[in-house]
PDB file of C-alpha atoms in Angstrom:
ATOM      1  CA  UNK A   1     125.716  97.400  70.190  1.00 95.00           C
ATOM      2  CA  UNK A   2     127.293  93.892  70.376  1.00 97.00           C
ATOM      3  CA  UNK A   3     129.403  92.449  72.673  1.00 97.00           C
ATOM      4  CA  UNK A   4     131.987  89.877  72.610  1.00 98.00           C
ATOM      5  CA  UNK A   5     132.586  88.833  76.014  1.00 97.00           C
ATOM      6  CA  UNK A   6     135.446  86.437  77.234  1.00 95.00           C
ATOM      7  CA  UNK A   7     134.231  83.667  78.469  1.00 94.00           C
ATOM      8  CA  UNK A   8     135.327  83.721  80.841  1.00 92.00           C
ATOM      9  CA  UNK A   9     133.746  86.394  82.388  1.00 93.00           C
ATOM     10  CA  UNK A  10     130.389  85.135  80.991  1.00 91.00           C
ATOM     11  CA  UNK A  11     129.409  83.588  84.679  1.00 90.00           C
ATOM     12  CA  UNK A  12     129.606  86.528  86.964  1.00 92.00           C
ATOM     13  CA  UNK A  13     126.940  88.048  88.588  1.00 95.00           C
ATOM     14  CA  UNK A  14     127.714  91.771  88.325  1.00 95.00           C
ATOM     15  CA  UNK A  15     128.426  91.848  84.977  1.00 95.00           C
ATOM     16  CA  UNK A  16     125.170  89.797  84.024  1.00 95.00           C
ATOM     17  CA  UNK A  17     123.737  92.754  86.217  1.00 95.00           C
ATOM     18  CA  UNK A  18     125.342  95.207  84.736  1.00 95.00           C
ATOM     19  CA  UNK A  19     124.368  93.989  80.758  1.00 95.00           C
ATOM     20  CA  UNK A  20     120.568  93.790  82.114  1.00 95.00           C
ATOM     21  CA  UNK A  21     121.161  97.427  83.060  1.00 94.00           C
ATOM     22  CA  UNK A  22     122.798  98.545  79.848  1.00 95.00           C
ATOM     23  CA  UNK A  23     119.766  96.497  78.099  1.00 95.00           C
ATOM     24  CA  UNK A  24     117.417  99.714  79.066  1.00 94.00           C
ATOM     25  CA  UNK A  25     118.904 101.699  76.966  1.00 91.00           C
ATOM     26  CA  UNK A  26     119.298 100.482  74.473  1.00 92.00           C
ATOM     27  CA  UNK A  27     119.752  96.594  72.392  1.00 93.00           C
ATOM     28  CA  UNK A  28     122.191  94.938  73.582  1.00 94.00           C
ATOM     29  CA  UNK A  29     123.948  92.064  71.581  1.00 96.00           C
ATOM     30  CA  UNK A  30     126.196  89.349  73.560  1.00 97.00           C
ATOM     31  CA  UNK A  31     128.346  86.660  71.841  1.00 97.00           C
ATOM     32  CA  UNK A  32     130.564  85.007  74.527  1.00 97.00           C
ATOM     33  CA  UNK A  33     134.239  82.952  73.492  1.00 97.00           C
ATOM     34  CA  UNK A  34     134.930  79.874  73.498  1.00 94.00           C
ATOM     35  CA  UNK A  35     138.083  78.787  72.704  1.00 92.00           C
ATOM     36  CA  UNK A  36     140.805  80.163  70.270  1.00 88.00           C
ATOM     37  CA  UNK A  37     140.128  81.691  66.795  1.00 92.00           C
ATOM     38  CA  UNK A  38     136.339  82.832  67.720  1.00 96.00           C
ATOM     39  CA  UNK A  39     137.059  86.214  69.085  1.00 97.00           C
ATOM     40  CA  UNK A  40     138.670  86.263  65.141  1.00 96.00           C
ATOM     41  CA  UNK A  41     135.467  85.091  63.931  1.00 97.00           C
ATOM     42  CA  UNK A  42     132.169  86.792  66.287  1.00 98.00           C
ATOM     43  CA  UNK A  43     134.028  89.828  65.066  1.00 98.00           C
ATOM     44  CA  UNK A  44     134.236  89.046  60.914  1.00 97.00           C
ATOM     45  CA  UNK A  45     130.118  87.755  61.699  1.00 97.00           C
ATOM     46  CA  UNK A  46     129.893  91.179  63.005  1.00 97.00           C
ATOM     47  CA  UNK A  47     130.681  93.133  60.604  1.00 96.00           C
ATOM     48  CA  UNK A  48     128.175  90.954  58.538  1.00 96.00           C
ATOM     49  CA  UNK A  49     125.225  91.093  60.615  1.00 96.00           C
ATOM     50  CA  UNK A  50     125.675  95.234  59.903  1.00 95.00           C
ATOM     51  CA  UNK A  51     126.763  96.047  63.320  1.00 95.00           C
ATOM     52  CA  UNK A  52     128.595  99.613  63.857  1.00 95.00           C
ATOM     53  CA  UNK A  53     129.758  99.213  66.831  1.00 97.00           C
ATOM     54  CA  UNK A  54     131.698  96.894  69.422  1.00 98.00           C
ATOM     55  CA  UNK A  55     133.037  96.484  72.983  1.00 98.00           C
ATOM     56  CA  UNK A  56     135.752  94.039  73.966  1.00 98.00           C
ATOM     57  CA  UNK A  57     134.141  92.913  77.342  1.00 97.00           C
ATOM     58  CA  UNK A  58     137.364  91.048  78.283  1.00 95.00           C
ATOM     59  CA  UNK A  59     140.667  91.870  79.982  1.00 92.00           C
ATOM     60  CA  UNK A  60     143.781  93.932  77.971  1.00 91.00           C
ATOM     61  CA  UNK A  61     144.601  90.199  75.793  1.00 90.00           C
ATOM     62  CA  UNK A  62     140.762  90.523  74.496  1.00 94.00           C
ATOM     63  CA  UNK A  63     141.031  94.437  73.814  1.00 96.00           C
ATOM     64  CA  UNK A  64     143.875  93.104  72.199  1.00 95.00           C
ATOM     65  CA  UNK A  65     142.396  90.259  70.205  1.00 96.00           C
ATOM     66  CA  UNK A  66     139.606  92.665  68.846  1.00 97.00           C
ATOM     67  CA  UNK A  67     141.624  94.308  67.427  1.00 97.00           C
ATOM     68  CA  UNK A  68     144.459  91.676  65.476  1.00 97.00           C
ATOM     69  CA  UNK A  69     140.680  91.126  64.180  1.00 97.00           C
ATOM     70  CA  UNK A  70     139.621  94.429  63.628  1.00 98.00           C
ATOM     71  CA  UNK A  71     142.539  95.856  61.931  1.00 98.00           C
ATOM     72  CA  UNK A  72     142.632  91.990  59.502  1.00 97.00           C
ATOM     73  CA  UNK A  73     139.676  94.182  57.890  1.00 97.00           C
ATOM     74  CA  UNK A  74     139.513  96.383  54.765  1.00 95.00           C
ATOM     75  CA  UNK A  75     139.953 100.315  57.267  1.00 94.00           C
ATOM     76  CA  UNK A  76     136.285 101.268  55.712  1.00 93.00           C
ATOM     77  CA  UNK A  77     134.842  98.157  57.028  1.00 95.00           C
ATOM     78  CA  UNK A  78     136.049  98.077  60.952  1.00 97.00           C
ATOM     79  CA  UNK A  79     133.761  98.613  63.801  1.00 98.00           C
ATOM     80  CA  UNK A  80     134.075 101.508  66.000  1.00 98.00           C
ATOM     81  CA  UNK A  81     135.312  99.961  69.569  1.00 98.00           C
ATOM     82  CA  UNK A  82     134.289 100.611  72.625  1.00 98.00           C
ATOM     83  CA  UNK A  83     135.671  98.266  75.826  1.00 98.00           C
ATOM     84  CA  UNK A  84     134.733  97.160  78.824  1.00 98.00           C
ATOM     85  CA  UNK A  85     136.961  96.021  81.407  1.00 96.00           C
ATOM     86  CA  UNK A  86     137.187  92.318  82.606  1.00 95.00           C
ATOM     87  CA  UNK A  87     140.664  91.653  83.184  1.00 89.00           C
ATOM     88  CA  UNK A  88     143.510  91.521  85.824  1.00 84.00           C
ATOM     89  CA  UNK A  89     145.322  94.699  85.015  1.00 87.00           C
ATOM     90  CA  UNK A  90     143.003  96.187  82.818  1.00 93.00           C
ATOM     91  CA  UNK A  91     146.573  98.907  81.176  1.00 93.00           C
ATOM     92  CA  UNK A  92     145.157 100.441  78.489  1.00 95.00           C
ATOM     93  CA  UNK A  93     141.037 100.864  79.943  1.00 96.00           C
ATOM     94  CA  UNK A  94     142.382 102.944  83.271  1.00 95.00           C
ATOM     95  CA  UNK A  95     144.784 104.676  80.704  1.00 95.00           C
ATOM     96  CA  UNK A  96     142.861 106.159  78.862  1.00 97.00           C
ATOM     97  CA  UNK A  97     140.444 106.594  82.055  1.00 96.00           C
ATOM     98  CA  UNK A  98     137.242 104.802  81.458  1.00 97.00           C
ATOM     99  CA  UNK A  99     134.897 104.460  83.977  1.00 96.00           C
ATOM    100  CA  UNK A 100     135.917 101.960  86.537  1.00 90.00           C
ATOM    101  CA  UNK A 101     131.991 100.296  87.339  1.00 95.00           C
ATOM    102  CA  UNK A 102     129.995  98.005  85.199  1.00 96.00           C
ATOM    103  CA  UNK A 103     127.304  99.929  84.610  1.00 95.00           C
ATOM    104  CA  UNK A 104     129.857 103.962  83.741  1.00 96.00           C
ATOM    105  CA  UNK A 105     132.383 101.455  81.175  1.00 97.00           C
ATOM    106  CA  UNK A 106     128.828 100.366  79.875  1.00 96.00           C
ATOM    107  CA  UNK A 107     126.797 103.386  79.584  1.00 96.00           C
ATOM    108  CA  UNK A 108     129.756 104.922  78.094  1.00 97.00           C
ATOM    109  CA  UNK A 109     129.407 102.105  75.545  1.00 97.00           C
ATOM    110  CA  UNK A 110     126.206 103.108  74.927  1.00 96.00           C
ATOM    111  CA  UNK A 111     126.461 107.367  74.543  1.00 95.00           C
ATOM    112  CA  UNK A 112     129.706 107.784  74.002  1.00 97.00           C
ATOM    113  CA  UNK A 113     131.935 108.877  71.072  1.00 97.00           C
ATOM    114  CA  UNK A 114     133.814 107.536  69.121  1.00 98.00           C
ATOM    115  CA  UNK A 115     137.240 109.199  67.987  1.00 98.00           C
ATOM    116  CA  UNK A 116     140.384 108.231  65.566  1.00 98.00           C
ATOM    117  CA  UNK A 117     143.144 106.398  67.212  1.00 98.00           C
ATOM    118  CA  UNK A 118     146.083 104.668  66.860  1.00 98.00           C
ATOM    119  CA  UNK A 119     147.585 101.373  66.761  1.00 97.00           C
ATOM    120  CA  UNK A 120     150.572 100.217  66.989  1.00 97.00           C
ATOM    121  CA  UNK A 121     152.031  96.556  64.759  1.00 96.00           C
ATOM    122  CA  UNK A 122     155.152  94.674  65.685  1.00 95.00           C
ATOM    123  CA  UNK A 123     155.352  92.994  62.360  1.00 94.00           C
ATOM    124  CA  UNK A 124     152.705  91.000  62.000  1.00 93.00           C
ATOM    125  CA  UNK A 125     150.894  91.705  64.920  1.00 94.00           C
ATOM    126  CA  UNK A 126     149.101  94.631  65.871  1.00 96.00           C
ATOM    127  CA  UNK A 127     148.740  96.032  69.507  1.00 96.00           C
ATOM    128  CA  UNK A 128     146.785  99.089  70.782  1.00 97.00           C
ATOM    129  CA  UNK A 129     149.071  99.806  73.892  1.00 96.00           C
ATOM    130  CA  UNK A 130     151.906  98.893  74.701  1.00 93.00           C
ATOM    131  CA  UNK A 131     155.258  96.349  73.345  1.00 92.00           C
ATOM    132  CA  UNK A 132     157.332  95.516  76.772  1.00 86.00           C
ATOM    133  CA  UNK A 133     159.859  93.539  75.937  1.00 79.00           C
ATOM    134  CA  UNK A 134     162.696  91.600  77.841  1.00 64.00           C
ATOM    135  CA  UNK A 135     162.103  91.796  81.742  1.00 52.00           C
ATOM    136  CA  UNK A 136     158.806  93.392  81.422  1.00 53.00           C
ATOM    137  CA  UNK A 137     157.348  90.291  79.395  1.00 51.00           C
ATOM    138  CA  UNK A 138     159.005  87.939  80.971  1.00 53.00           C
ATOM    139  CA  UNK A 139     156.994  89.168  84.358  1.00 52.00           C
ATOM    140  CA  UNK A 140     153.662  88.805  82.458  1.00 55.00           C
ATOM    141  CA  UNK A 141     154.217  85.656  80.305  1.00 56.00           C
ATOM    142  CA  UNK A 142     155.311  83.524  83.501  1.00 55.00           C
ATOM    143  CA  UNK A 143     152.947  85.550  86.693  1.00 56.00           C
ATOM    144  CA  UNK A 144     150.102  82.467  87.403  1.00 54.00           C
ATOM    145  CA  UNK A 145     146.879  83.202  85.763  1.00 58.00           C
ATOM    146  CA  UNK A 146     146.107  82.296  90.455  1.00 51.00           C
ATOM    147  CA  UNK A 147     148.546  84.212  91.541  1.00 45.00           C
ATOM    148  CA  UNK A 148     146.949  87.430  89.020  1.00 48.00           C
ATOM    149  CA  UNK A 149     143.228  86.116  90.461  1.00 49.00           C
ATOM    150  CA  UNK A 150     144.260  86.320  94.604  1.00 41.00           C
ATOM    151  CA  UNK A 151     146.407  89.595  94.059  1.00 40.00           C
ATOM    152  CA  UNK A 152     145.055  91.703  90.753  1.00 48.00           C
ATOM    153  CA  UNK A 153     148.080  94.142  89.472  1.00 50.00           C
ATOM    154  CA  UNK A 154     150.203  93.768  92.150  1.00 49.00           C
ATOM    155  CA  UNK A 155     151.048  89.686  90.871  1.00 48.00           C
ATOM    156  CA  UNK A 156     153.439  91.234  88.032  1.00 51.00           C
ATOM    157  CA  UNK A 157     154.861  93.780  90.618  1.00 51.00           C
ATOM    158  CA  UNK A 158     155.365  90.266  93.386  1.00 46.00           C
ATOM    159  CA  UNK A 159     156.808  88.641  90.542  1.00 51.00           C
ATOM    160  CA  UNK A 160     158.960  91.414  89.005  1.00 53.00           C
ATOM    161  CA  UNK A 161     160.877  91.804  92.254  1.00 45.00           C
ATOM    162  CA  UNK A 162     161.392  87.523  92.494  1.00 47.00           C
ATOM    163  CA  UNK A 163     163.087  87.707  89.125  1.00 51.00           C
ATOM    164  CA  UNK A 164     164.837  90.601  89.253  1.00 48.00           C
ATOM    165  CA  UNK A 165     166.872  88.813  91.404  1.00 41.00           C
ATOM    166  CA  UNK A 166     168.368  86.669  88.445  1.00 51.00           C
ATOM    167  CA  UNK A 167     168.221  88.694  85.720  1.00 56.00           C
ATOM    168  CA  UNK A 168     170.655  88.935  82.604  1.00 66.00           C
ATOM    169  CA  UNK A 169     170.545  91.786  80.330  1.00 72.00           C
ATOM    170  CA  UNK A 170     169.489  90.887  76.931  1.00 75.00           C
ATOM    171  CA  UNK A 171     171.758  91.991  74.475  1.00 81.00           C
ATOM    172  CA  UNK A 172     170.638  93.467  70.993  1.00 83.00           C
ATOM    173  CA  UNK A 173     170.320  97.158  68.825  1.00 87.00           C
ATOM    174  CA  UNK A 174     167.499  99.526  68.126  1.00 87.00           C
ATOM    175  CA  UNK A 175     166.777 101.140  65.419  1.00 90.00           C
ATOM    176  CA  UNK A 176     165.186 104.686  64.690  1.00 90.00           C
ATOM    177  CA  UNK A 177     165.208 107.425  61.950  1.00 90.00           C
ATOM    178  CA  UNK A 178     167.520 109.168  64.589  1.00 86.00           C
ATOM    179  CA  UNK A 179     170.004 106.341  64.411  1.00 87.00           C
ATOM    180  CA  UNK A 180     171.204 103.397  65.760  1.00 86.00           C
ATOM    181  CA  UNK A 181     170.693 102.723  70.376  1.00 80.00           C
ATOM    182  CA  UNK A 182     173.495  99.089  70.968  1.00 79.00           C
ATOM    183  CA  UNK A 183     173.623  97.915  74.217  1.00 76.00           C
ATOM    184  CA  UNK A 184     172.402  95.931  76.911  1.00 77.00           C
ATOM    185  CA  UNK A 185     168.800  96.249  78.110  1.00 74.00           C
ATOM    186  CA  UNK A 186     167.264  95.149  80.612  1.00 68.00           C
ATOM    187  CA  UNK A 187     163.322  96.633  79.684  1.00 72.00           C
ATOM    188  CA  UNK A 188     162.547  97.293  76.212  1.00 82.00           C
ATOM    189  CA  UNK A 189     159.378  99.573  75.702  1.00 87.00           C
ATOM    190  CA  UNK A 190     156.802 101.389  72.630  1.00 93.00           C
ATOM    191  CA  UNK A 191     154.485 103.213  73.637  1.00 95.00           C
ATOM    192  CA  UNK A 192     150.574 103.886  72.033  1.00 97.00           C
ATOM    193  CA  UNK A 193     149.087 103.365  75.753  1.00 96.00           C
ATOM    194  CA  UNK A 194     150.978 105.087  78.798  1.00 92.00           C
ATOM    195  CA  UNK A 195     151.287 102.249  80.896  1.00 89.00           C
ATOM    196  CA  UNK A 196     151.316  98.250  81.448  1.00 84.00           C
ATOM    197  CA  UNK A 197     152.316  95.608  84.211  1.00 75.00           C
ATOM    198  CA  UNK A 198     149.427  96.721  86.688  1.00 79.00           C
ATOM    199  CA  UNK A 199     149.683 100.256  86.211  1.00 81.00           C
ATOM    200  CA  UNK A 200     153.682 101.077  85.698  1.00 78.00           C
ATOM    201  CA  UNK A 201     153.803 104.221  84.500  1.00 82.00           C
ATOM    202  CA  UNK A 202     156.374 103.178  81.016  1.00 82.00           C
ATOM    203  CA  UNK A 203     155.816 105.393  78.282  1.00 88.00           C
ATOM    204  CA  UNK A 204     153.932 108.929  80.436  1.00 88.00           C
ATOM    205  CA  UNK A 205     154.489 111.331  76.987  1.00 91.00           C
ATOM    206  CA  UNK A 206     152.209 108.498  74.580  1.00 95.00           C
ATOM    207  CA  UNK A 207     149.343 109.509  73.118  1.00 97.00           C
ATOM    208  CA  UNK A 208     146.904 107.808  71.217  1.00 98.00           C
ATOM    209  CA  UNK A 209     146.136 109.671  68.347  1.00 97.00           C
ATOM    210  CA  UNK A 210     149.436 111.443  68.098  1.00 97.00           C
ATOM    211  CA  UNK A 211     150.721 109.489  64.768  1.00 97.00           C
ATOM    212  CA  UNK A 212     153.966 108.376  66.938  1.00 97.00           C
ATOM    213  CA  UNK A 213     155.557 105.459  69.306  1.00 97.00           C
ATOM    214  CA  UNK A 214     157.347 106.163  72.470  1.00 95.00           C
ATOM    215  CA  UNK A 215     160.341 104.090  72.547  1.00 92.00           C
ATOM    216  CA  UNK A 216     161.376 103.024  76.365  1.00 87.00           C
ATOM    217  CA  UNK A 217     164.889 101.591  77.210  1.00 83.00           C
ATOM    218  CA  UNK A 218     166.387 100.467  80.595  1.00 78.00           C
ATOM    219  CA  UNK A 219     169.769  99.707  79.796  1.00 81.00           C
ATOM    220  CA  UNK A 220     171.970  98.017  82.413  1.00 78.00           C
ATOM    221  CA  UNK A 221     173.236  99.401  85.157  1.00 76.00           C
ATOM    222  CA  UNK A 222     175.893  98.700  87.304  1.00 79.00           C
ATOM    223  CA  UNK A 223     174.527  98.919  91.311  1.00 73.00           C
ATOM    224  CA  UNK A 224     176.759 102.808  91.845  1.00 81.00           C
ATOM    225  CA  UNK A 225     174.105 104.414  89.260  1.00 80.00           C
ATOM    226  CA  UNK A 226     171.275 103.669  90.680  1.00 75.00           C
ATOM    227  CA  UNK A 227     170.080 107.400  91.454  1.00 80.00           C
ATOM    228  CA  UNK A 228     171.352 108.323  88.235  1.00 84.00           C
ATOM    229  CA  UNK A 229     168.712 106.060  87.088  1.00 79.00           C
ATOM    230  CA  UNK A 230     165.757 107.344  89.271  1.00 76.00           C
ATOM    231  CA  UNK A 231     166.335 110.502  88.220  1.00 81.00           C
ATOM    232  CA  UNK A 232     166.493 110.050  84.353  1.00 82.00           C
ATOM    233  CA  UNK A 233     163.250 107.789  85.157  1.00 77.00           C
ATOM    234  CA  UNK A 234     161.429 110.958  86.596  1.00 76.00           C
ATOM    235  CA  UNK A 235     163.163 113.124  83.438  1.00 81.00           C
ATOM    236  CA  UNK A 236     162.414 111.650  80.228  1.00 76.00           C
ATOM    237  CA  UNK A 237     164.575 112.025  77.819  1.00 80.00           C
ATOM    238  CA  UNK A 238     166.295 110.929  74.858  1.00 78.00           C
ATOM    239  CA  UNK A 239     169.946 112.614  76.053  1.00 84.00           C
ATOM    240  CA  UNK A 240     169.711 110.491  79.068  1.00 87.00           C
ATOM    241  CA  UNK A 241     172.512 107.363  79.647  1.00 89.00           C
ATOM    242  CA  UNK A 242     170.474 104.859  81.581  1.00 85.00           C
ATOM    243  CA  UNK A 243     167.185 105.251  80.670  1.00 84.00           C
ATOM    244  CA  UNK A 244     166.228 106.406  77.173  1.00 86.00           C
ATOM    245  CA  UNK A 245     162.769 107.955  75.745  1.00 87.00           C
ATOM    246  CA  UNK A 246     162.316 108.721  71.866  1.00 90.00           C
ATOM    247  CA  UNK A 247     159.176 109.615  69.684  1.00 93.00           C
ATOM    248  CA  UNK A 248     159.146 108.006  66.419  1.00 95.00           C
ATOM    249  CA  UNK A 249     156.724 106.542  63.668  1.00 97.00           C
ATOM    250  CA  UNK A 250     158.701 103.193  63.214  1.00 97.00           C
ATOM    251  CA  UNK A 251     161.729 101.563  65.605  1.00 94.00           C
ATOM    252  CA  UNK A 252     162.844  98.041  64.504  1.00 94.00           C
ATOM    253  CA  UNK A 253     165.171  95.546  67.105  1.00 91.00           C
ATOM    254  CA  UNK A 254     167.691  92.695  66.566  1.00 90.00           C
ATOM    255  CA  UNK A 255     169.328  90.444  69.136  1.00 86.00           C
ATOM    256  CA  UNK A 256     171.259  87.366  68.452  1.00 81.00           C
ATOM    257  CA  UNK A 257     168.885  85.777  70.380  1.00 83.00           C
ATOM    258  CA  UNK A 258     164.634  85.086  70.435  1.00 85.00           C
ATOM    259  CA  UNK A 259     163.805  88.045  72.745  1.00 82.00           C
ATOM    260  CA  UNK A 260     160.361  87.603  74.678  1.00 83.00           C
ATOM    261  CA  UNK A 261     157.487  90.778  74.233  1.00 87.00           C
ATOM    262  CA  UNK A 262     154.138  90.973  75.128  1.00 86.00           C
ATOM    263  CA  UNK A 263     151.856  92.740  72.749  1.00 88.00           C
ATOM    264  CA  UNK A 264     148.793  93.686  74.918  1.00 88.00           C
ATOM    265  CA  UNK A 265     149.424  91.090  76.988  1.00 77.00           C
ATOM    266  CA  UNK A 266     150.182  88.319  75.398  1.00 82.00           C
ATOM    267  CA  UNK A 267     153.358  87.034  74.491  1.00 83.00           C
ATOM    268  CA  UNK A 268     155.491  86.811  70.912  1.00 86.00           C
ATOM    269  CA  UNK A 269     159.736  85.734  70.726  1.00 86.00           C
ATOM    270  CA  UNK A 270     161.482  87.151  68.086  1.00 89.00           C
ATOM    271  CA  UNK A 271     165.385  87.744  67.222  1.00 90.00           C
ATOM    272  CA  UNK A 272     163.635  90.829  65.027  1.00 93.00           C
ATOM    273  CA  UNK A 273     161.302  92.914  65.460  1.00 92.00           C
ATOM    274  CA  UNK A 274     159.609  96.135  63.377  1.00 95.00           C
ATOM    275  CA  UNK A 275     157.408  98.416  65.290  1.00 96.00           C
ATOM    276  CA  UNK A 276     155.676 100.990  63.451  1.00 97.00           C
ATOM    277  CA  UNK A 277     152.126 103.430  64.348  1.00 98.00           C
ATOM    278  CA  UNK A 278     148.917 102.682  61.789  1.00 98.00           C
ATOM    279  CA  UNK A 279     148.366 106.246  62.662  1.00 98.00           C
ATOM    280  CA  UNK A 280     144.245 107.483  63.004  1.00 97.00           C
ATOM    281  CA  UNK A 281     143.580 103.036  61.867  1.00 98.00           C
ATOM    282  CA  UNK A 282     140.539 102.697  64.195  1.00 98.00           C
ATOM    283  CA  UNK A 283     137.428 104.852  65.907  1.00 98.00           C
ATOM    284  CA  UNK A 284     137.201 104.277  69.197  1.00 98.00           C
ATOM    285  CA  UNK A 285     134.721 105.158  72.796  1.00 98.00           C
ATOM    286  CA  UNK A 286     136.523 107.464  74.605  1.00 98.00           C
ATOM    287  CA  UNK A 287     135.144 109.766  77.682  1.00 97.00           C
ATOM    288  CA  UNK A 288     135.720 113.240  76.556  1.00 94.00           C
ATOM    289  CA  UNK A 289     138.684 113.951  78.381  1.00 94.00           C
ATOM    290  CA  UNK A 290     140.127 111.006  78.325  1.00 97.00           C
ATOM    291  CA  UNK A 291     144.517 111.629  78.938  1.00 96.00           C
ATOM    292  CA  UNK A 292     145.814 110.048  75.993  1.00 97.00           C
ATOM    293  CA  UNK A 293     144.459 112.052  73.174  1.00 97.00           C
ATOM    294  CA  UNK A 294     146.885 115.053  72.492  1.00 93.00           C
ATOM    295  CA  UNK A 295     144.946 117.749  71.868  1.00 85.00           C
TER     296      UNK A 295
END
């Protein structure tokens, strides 16, 4: 088993202690990132060395980098993937029900079973958890690193409240196999996993092995409709007026102006994007009672 460890976390005593403890149960190799492009190189090296299981040791962004590097390989050459959550929010790891302790997460990475799971694609980029657009993406992209370190996942909520006071909705069209939806949107999310932004449950029905993506759109609404919006958030439905939920294998979004989109914590900006699911693309080590697995 080989860890690809985010270099910013490599010097933390608790990380070193957990790895030393894990080595009592079996060999654990460690490779540390230093600069952009390291993850892709280290994944290729692991494959060349015959490594059968990789561990993405970092936050959602590190997991995203490893996933993209794995998806660049032919399906038969991709090692199994496990996760050691070391980030601010760890949205995907928490949604999967991974152990919160480092020793517990590493024990699962060593001893757990890998199961086939889906991966999402947005144009030429991949994501395993969620793509968020508009307001939600801007929150993540503009939250200062120091604020994230100080407040943890709560930093996203605080920054979001501050920005909501001066946010203008994005006008665009979402097209799925169920037809077009043209409206001004405040938040859009395309989920393979269920939560983002530091624990915000955006796609409650998403499962990582069902061959579908869950699309959620919070449309612009008047202040007088706030109570209705709250009800619709609690009651997912494609027929809602302001909070739309769809489960589809693909979706395309078009806008007259570029929209910020966040892929597992990694920002991009585009005026046209096609989302689609890649069924069973990765073998992921998960706990037996993982809540994101469909029966």
